[in-house]
Amino acid sequence: FFFFSSRRRHTRFLPVSWARRCVQETGIISGAQSIAMGSNNVVVVGGFECMSQAPFLLVNHRKGLTFGNESLIDSLAFDGLIDPFNNCAMGLCAEKTVLDFKIERSVQDDYAIQSYERARNAVKNGRFLEELVPVKINDKEMFSEDEEYTKFSREQLPQFSPIYSLSLIHI
């Protein structure tokens, strides 16, 4: 990520090597603190997700395993998609927001369609070229662009059922 420097006469990007922080809470907290302390006026923090590679965890494995079955914990659920304040799936928080603010399904669908169309147009117009780094999969394959937007179907979206049941909301 980059910091916008307010200490210089002109605004410019500082080298990435200057900003070596974990992007999650540490980066956000450090950015907020640098603004509060007057070191910066604006701080930009970014990151990426790799949810498909989230590992499973073995609890108490370092203490040694005893007789009997042990459980794996899905780190994606445990440390990624669970709201730490209410101890429930983040998707349920989204569903609660929909209920509390009476957001119609058609409004949600329109927003999703707009988001996918913007992504498709950005790729088409080369707006992500400087942000994506090609990754060699093997000698024959190269992964060089996000394919999620290509899987989108405007016609199918309204047919999808919500993943979370509204009856599960207890927050």
mmCIF file of C-alpha atoms in Angstrom, residues 112-129 132 145-146 148-150 152 154:
data_model
loop_
_atom_site.group_PDB
_atom_site.id
_atom_site.type_symbol
_atom_site.label_atom_id
_atom_site.label_comp_id
_atom_site.label_asym_id
_atom_site.label_seq_id
_atom_site.Cartn_x
_atom_site.Cartn_y
_atom_site.Cartn_z
ATOM 1 C CA ALA A 112 -24.753 -6.186 -7.690
ATOM 2 C CA ILE A 113 -25.421 -5.839 -11.429
ATOM 3 C CA GLN A 114 -23.900 -2.357 -11.445
ATOM 4 C CA SER A 115 -20.839 -3.624 -9.580
ATOM 5 C CA TYR A 116 -20.231 -6.494 -12.019
ATOM 6 C CA GLU A 117 -20.756 -4.236 -15.010
ATOM 7 C CA ARG A 118 -18.256 -1.743 -13.625
ATOM 8 C CA ALA A 119 -15.726 -4.534 -13.094
ATOM 9 C CA ARG A 120 -16.250 -5.853 -16.634
ATOM 10 C CA ASN A 121 -15.864 -2.355 -18.120
ATOM 11 C CA ALA A 122 -12.758 -1.659 -16.043
ATOM 12 C CA VAL A 123 -11.107 -4.849 -17.297
ATOM 13 C CA LYS A 124 -12.207 -4.134 -20.872
ATOM 14 C CA ASN A 125 -10.707 -0.624 -20.677
ATOM 15 C CA GLY A 126 -7.447 -1.850 -19.123
ATOM 16 C CA ARG A 127 -7.923 -0.112 -15.789
ATOM 17 C CA PHE A 128 -6.505 -3.036 -13.788
ATOM 18 C CA LEU A 129 -3.456 -3.690 -15.958
ATOM 19 C CA LEU A 132 -2.595 -7.341 -11.654
ATOM 20 C CA GLU A 145 -6.757 -11.628 -14.929
ATOM 21 C CA ASP A 146 -9.573 -11.937 -12.452
ATOM 22 C CA GLU A 148 -15.024 -13.573 -11.458
ATOM 23 C CA TYR A 149 -16.781 -10.953 -13.566
ATOM 24 C CA THR A 150 -16.968 -13.405 -16.489
ATOM 25 C CA PHE A 152 -21.769 -13.247 -13.814
ATOM 26 C CA ARG A 154 -27.590 -10.707 -15.151
#
